[in-house]
Coordinates of C-alpha atoms (C1' of nucleotides) in Angstrom, one line a residue:
Chain Z
M247 CA 10.6 -11.9 -6.3
D248 CA 11.5 -12.0 -3.5
H249 CA 9.2 -11.3 0.6
D250 CA 9.8 -7.3 0.4
G251 CA 9.7 -7.2 -3.6
V252 CA 6.4 -8.6 -3.7
A253 CA 5.3 -6.2 -0.8
A254 CA 6.7 -3.5 -2.6
S255 CA 4.5 -4.2 -6.0
L256 CA 1.7 -4.6 -3.5
A257 CA 1.7 -1.8 -2.2
E258 CA 2.6 0.3 -5.4
L259 CA -1.5 -1.8 -6.8
G260 CA -2.8 -0.9 -3.6
N261 CA -3.8 2.5 -4.5
T262 CA -6.7 3.5 -6.4
H263 CA -5.2 6.0 -9.2
R264 CA -2.1 4.2 -9.9
L265 CA -4.4 0.6 -10.1
A266 CA -6.5 2.7 -12.9
V267 CA -3.1 3.9 -14.2
F268 CA -2.4 -0.4 -14.4
R269 CA -5.3 -1.2 -16.0
F270 CA -6.0 1.8 -17.9
L271 CA -2.1 0.0 -19.5
V272 CA -2.9 -3.3 -19.4
K273 CA -5.8 -2.6 -21.9
A274 CA -3.5 0.3 -23.9
G275 CA -1.8 -3.2 -24.7
H276 CA 1.9 -3.7 -25.5
N277 CA 2.1 -0.4 -27.0
G278 CA 1.1 1.2 -24.4
A279 CA 0.3 4.6 -23.6
S280 CA 2.0 7.9 -23.1
V281 CA 1.9 9.9 -20.3
G282 CA -0.7 12.4 -21.7
E283 CA -3.0 9.9 -23.0
I284 CA -2.5 8.6 -19.7
Q285 CA -3.6 12.0 -18.5
K286 CA -6.7 12.8 -20.4
A287 CA -7.8 9.7 -19.8
L288 CA -8.1 9.1 -16.3
D289 CA -7.8 13.1 -15.1
I290 CA -5.2 13.4 -12.6
P291 CA -2.8 16.6 -12.6
A292 CA -0.1 15.7 -15.0
S293 CA 2.2 16.6 -11.7
T294 CA 0.1 13.9 -9.4
L295 CA 0.7 11.3 -12.2
S296 CA 4.1 11.7 -13.2
H297 CA 4.7 10.9 -9.2
H298 CA 2.6 7.8 -9.6
L299 CA 4.5 6.8 -13.1
A300 CA 7.7 7.3 -11.0
R301 CA 6.9 4.8 -8.0
M302 CA 5.2 2.4 -10.2
A303 CA 8.3 2.2 -12.8
K304 CA 10.5 2.2 -9.9
V305 CA 8.8 -1.5 -8.3
G306 CA 8.9 -3.0 -12.2
L307 CA 5.6 -2.6 -12.7
I308 CA 5.5 -0.3 -15.5
K309 CA 8.4 0.4 -18.3
Q310 CA 8.8 3.8 -20.2
E311 CA 10.3 4.5 -23.0
K312 CA 10.9 7.7 -24.4
H313 CA 10.2 8.9 -28.1
S314 CA 11.0 12.3 -28.5
R315 CA 9.9 14.6 -26.2
T316 CA 6.9 11.8 -25.5
I317 CA 7.0 8.9 -22.9
V318 CA 5.1 5.9 -23.6
C319 CA 4.1 3.7 -20.1
I320 CA 4.3 -0.2 -20.8
P321 CA 2.8 -2.2 -18.0
D322 CA 5.4 -5.2 -17.5
Y323 CA 2.6 -8.2 -17.5
H324 CA 5.5 -10.7 -16.3
H325 CA 6.6 -8.8 -13.6
L326 CA 2.2 -8.8 -13.3
Q327 CA 2.4 -13.0 -13.4
N328 CA 5.4 -13.2 -10.7
L329 CA 2.9 -11.3 -8.1
I330 CA 0.4 -13.2 -9.6
G331 CA 2.2 -16.3 -9.1
F332 CA 3.7 -15.5 -5.5
L333 CA 0.0 -15.1 -4.0
Q334 CA -1.4 -18.2 -6.1
A335 CA 1.1 -20.2 -3.8
E336 CA 0.6 -18.5 -0.9
C337 CA -2.8 -19.2 -1.2
C338 CA -2.6 -23.0 -2.3
I339 CA 0.5 -24.3 0.4
G340 CA -1.2 -25.6 3.5
E341 CA -4.5 -27.4 3.9
N342 CA -6.3 -25.0 2.0
M343 CA -6.5 -27.2 -1.1
E344 CA -10.2 -27.2 -2.6
P345 CA -11.3 -30.2 -4.8
G346 CA -9.9 -28.8 -8.0
A347 CA -7.2 -26.0 -7.3
A348 CA -4.5 -25.7 -9.2
S349 CA -1.6 -26.5 -7.7
L350 CA 2.3 -26.0 -8.1
Chain D
M1185 CA -14.9 -7.0 -5.4
D1186 CA -14.9 -3.4 -7.4
H1187 CA -11.8 -1.5 -7.8
D1188 CA -11.6 0.4 -4.2
G1189 CA -12.0 -3.1 -2.5
V1190 CA -9.1 -4.7 -5.0
A1191 CA -6.5 -1.2 -4.1
A1192 CA -7.6 -1.5 -0.3
S1193 CA -6.6 -5.2 -0.1
L1194 CA -3.5 -5.3 -2.3
A1195 CA -2.2 -2.2 0.3
E1196 CA -2.7 -4.0 3.0
L1197 CA -0.8 -6.7 1.0
G1198 CA 1.3 -4.8 0.4
N1199 CA 3.5 -4.0 3.8
T1200 CA 6.1 -6.5 4.7
H1201 CA 4.9 -6.9 7.9
R1202 CA 1.0 -7.8 6.9
L1203 CA 2.6 -10.0 4.1
A1204 CA 4.7 -12.1 6.7
V1205 CA 1.5 -12.5 8.8
F1206 CA -0.7 -13.4 6.1
R1207 CA 1.6 -15.6 4.9
F1208 CA 1.7 -17.2 8.2
L1209 CA -1.0 -17.6 8.6
V1210 CA -1.8 -19.6 5.2
K1211 CA 0.2 -22.1 5.9
A1212 CA -1.2 -22.0 9.7
G1213 CA -4.1 -23.4 7.2
H1214 CA -7.7 -23.3 7.8
N1215 CA -7.6 -23.8 12.5
G1216 CA -5.0 -20.0 12.2
A1217 CA -3.1 -19.1 14.5
S1218 CA -4.1 -16.7 17.7
V1219 CA -2.9 -13.5 18.0
G1220 CA -0.8 -14.7 20.4
E1221 CA 0.9 -17.1 18.5
I1222 CA 1.1 -14.5 15.7
Q1223 CA 3.1 -12.4 17.3
K1224 CA 5.8 -14.9 19.4
A1225 CA 7.2 -16.2 15.8
L1226 CA 6.9 -13.2 14.0
D1227 CA 8.5 -10.9 16.8
I1228 CA 6.2 -8.4 16.1
P1229 CA 5.6 -5.7 19.3
A1230 CA 1.6 -6.8 20.7
S1231 CA -0.4 -3.6 20.4
T1232 CA 1.9 -2.7 16.4
L1233 CA 0.7 -6.5 16.2
S1234 CA -3.0 -5.5 16.8
H1235 CA -2.9 -2.9 14.7
H1236 CA -1.6 -5.0 11.3
L1237 CA -4.7 -7.6 12.6
A1238 CA -7.3 -4.6 12.4
R1239 CA -6.2 -4.0 9.0
M1240 CA -6.3 -6.5 7.5
A1241 CA -9.5 -7.6 9.1
K1242 CA -11.3 -4.5 8.1
V1243 CA -10.7 -5.1 4.4
G1244 CA -11.8 -8.6 4.4
L1245 CA -8.1 -10.5 4.4
I1246 CA -8.8 -12.1 7.6
K1247 CA -11.1 -13.7 10.4
Q1248 CA -11.3 -13.6 13.9
E1249 CA -12.9 -15.6 15.9
K1250 CA -12.5 -14.9 19.8
H1251 CA -12.1 -18.5 21.5
S1252 CA -12.3 -17.0 25.4
R1253 CA -9.3 -15.0 26.2
T1254 CA -7.2 -15.7 23.0
I1255 CA -8.5 -14.5 19.4
V1256 CA -7.7 -16.7 16.7
C1257 CA -7.2 -15.4 12.5
I1258 CA -8.2 -17.4 9.8
P1259 CA -7.2 -16.6 6.3
D1260 CA -10.2 -15.7 3.9
Y1261 CA -8.6 -17.4 1.1
H1262 CA -11.9 -16.9 -0.9
H1263 CA -10.9 -13.2 -0.6
L1264 CA -7.4 -13.5 -2.0
Q1265 CA -9.0 -15.6 -4.3
N1266 CA -11.0 -13.0 -5.4
L1267 CA -8.1 -10.4 -5.2
I1268 CA -6.2 -12.6 -7.6
G1269 CA -8.6 -13.8 -10.5
F1270 CA -9.4 -9.2 -10.9
L1271 CA -5.5 -9.4 -11.4
Q1272 CA -5.2 -12.3 -13.7
A1273 CA -8.5 -10.7 -15.6
E1274 CA -6.3 -7.6 -15.8
C1275 CA -3.5 -9.5 -16.7
C1276 CA -5.1 -11.2 -19.8
I1277 CA -7.3 -9.2 -21.4
G1278 CA -6.1 -6.8 -24.4
E1279 CA -3.0 -7.8 -26.9
N1280 CA -1.5 -8.8 -23.3
M1281 CA -3.0 -12.5 -24.4
E1282 CA 0.1 -15.1 -24.4
P1283 CA -0.3 -18.9 -25.5
G1284 CA -1.5 -21.0 -23.5
A1285 CA -2.5 -18.1 -20.6
A1286 CA -6.2 -19.1 -19.2
S1287 CA -8.9 -16.5 -20.7
L1288 CA -12.0 -15.8 -19.0
Chain E
dC103 C1' -10.9 -11.9 45.3
dC104 C1' -6.9 -11.2 43.6
dT105 C1' -3.8 -12.5 39.7
dA106 C1' -1.4 -13.6 35.3
dT107 C1' -2.9 -13.8 30.7
dA108 C1' -4.3 -12.5 26.3
dA109 C1' -5.4 -9.0 23.3
dT110 C1' -6.8 -4.3 22.7
dT111 C1' -6.8 0.8 23.1
dC112 C1' -5.1 5.1 24.1
dT113 C1' -1.0 8.3 23.1
dA114 C1' 2.1 10.5 20.7
dG115 C1' 6.3 10.8 18.1
dA116 C1' 8.6 9.7 13.5
dT117 C1' 7.6 8.2 8.5
dT118 C1' 6.0 8.0 4.1
dT119 C1' 2.4 8.9 0.5
dA120 C1' -0.4 12.1 -1.4
dT121 C1' -1.3 16.7 -4.1
dC122 C1' -0.7 20.3 -7.3
dG123 C1' 0.6 24.4 -8.8
dA124 C1' 4.6 26.5 -11.0
dA125 C1' 9.2 26.4 -12.7
dT126 C1' 12.0 24.1 -15.3
dT127 C1' 13.7 21.1 -19.0
dA128 C1' 13.7 18.5 -23.3
dT129 C1' 12.8 18.9 -27.8
dA130 C1' 9.8 19.3 -31.7
dT131 C1' 8.9 22.5 -35.1
dA132 C1' 7.5 27.6 -37.2
Chain U
dT720 C1' 16.0 31.7 -32.6
dA721 C1' 10.7 32.0 -30.5
dT722 C1' 7.0 29.6 -29.4
dA723 C1' 4.5 25.3 -28.2
dT724 C1' 4.4 21.1 -26.0
dA725 C1' 5.8 16.9 -22.9
dA726 C1' 6.5 15.2 -19.0
dT727 C1' 9.5 16.3 -14.6
dT728 C1' 11.2 18.3 -10.7
dC729 C1' 10.3 21.8 -7.2
dG730 C1' 8.0 22.8 -3.3
dA731 C1' 4.6 22.9 0.4
dT732 C1' 1.2 21.4 2.9
dA733 C1' -2.3 17.8 4.0
dA734 C1' -3.2 13.7 5.5
dA735 C1' -2.7 8.8 6.5
dT736 C1' 0.1 5.0 8.3
dC737 C1' 3.7 3.3 11.0
dT738 C1' 5.9 2.4 15.7
dA739 C1' 5.3 0.9 20.4
dG740 C1' 5.3 2.2 25.6
dA741 C1' 1.6 2.9 28.4
dA742 C1' -3.4 2.3 30.5
dT743 C1' -7.0 -0.8 29.9
dT744 C1' -11.0 -4.9 28.7
dA745 C1' -12.2 -9.3 29.1
dT746 C1' -11.0 -13.2 31.2
dA747 C1' -9.2 -18.0 33.0
dG748 C1' -7.5 -19.8 37.2
dG749 C1' -6.0 -20.2 42.1

DNA sequence: CCTATAATTCTAGATTTATCGAATTATATA
DNA sequence: TATATAATTCGATAAATCTAGAATTATAGG
């Protein structure tokens, strides 16, 4: 993931609703949750939620699988790990190594 | 840092210019860099840069110290670590523990 | 005091984002 | 086929963000 890709993903997580959705999906685990379940749990109007989910899927934070009528949303842990790795790398170069901090 | 605080910080990092500024400051190390140095290095118009720096300072990503005429910007590593910790926690709860993944 | 420098604030326009009801599409089922 | 359900797309509005030139503030130095 390059600079702009990282920025794009962080921007998506940088919205309260979307962050809440992502956290909910992580809690839901590898099976994910349907759009309806998310909607019920977080109480976001359907069209608004759909908009946010589409954005998250676009940058790769989540995957969406259609099973007949319902669409299941699954968080992409690998994507998040890449993000975290990028930030971690940012944090640990230069003179800012604290004792015990992991280097890469 | 709570949910909204995390979202706010991620949103700030989720902008190409601001992410570039933050990366530049991390490379600069604990001494940070002056607004002018950032401006010269990244070639962003002064007023635009000032706007972005103010936003970053507001959420706590950077600190700003005034030394006579120049303002030195210093990244807040602790703040970033908090952010990373939050994301890491998000990533590692639920069923998504991979072998070797750190738990908290 | 005057000038140059560092940076911010002001201002305004362009773009993007957020919101959500209404209409639409797709699918299951009676 | 008719109906209900799941979700998206449409459309329109409000709000926030981005951008950058011009004006302003603060300070150093001649």
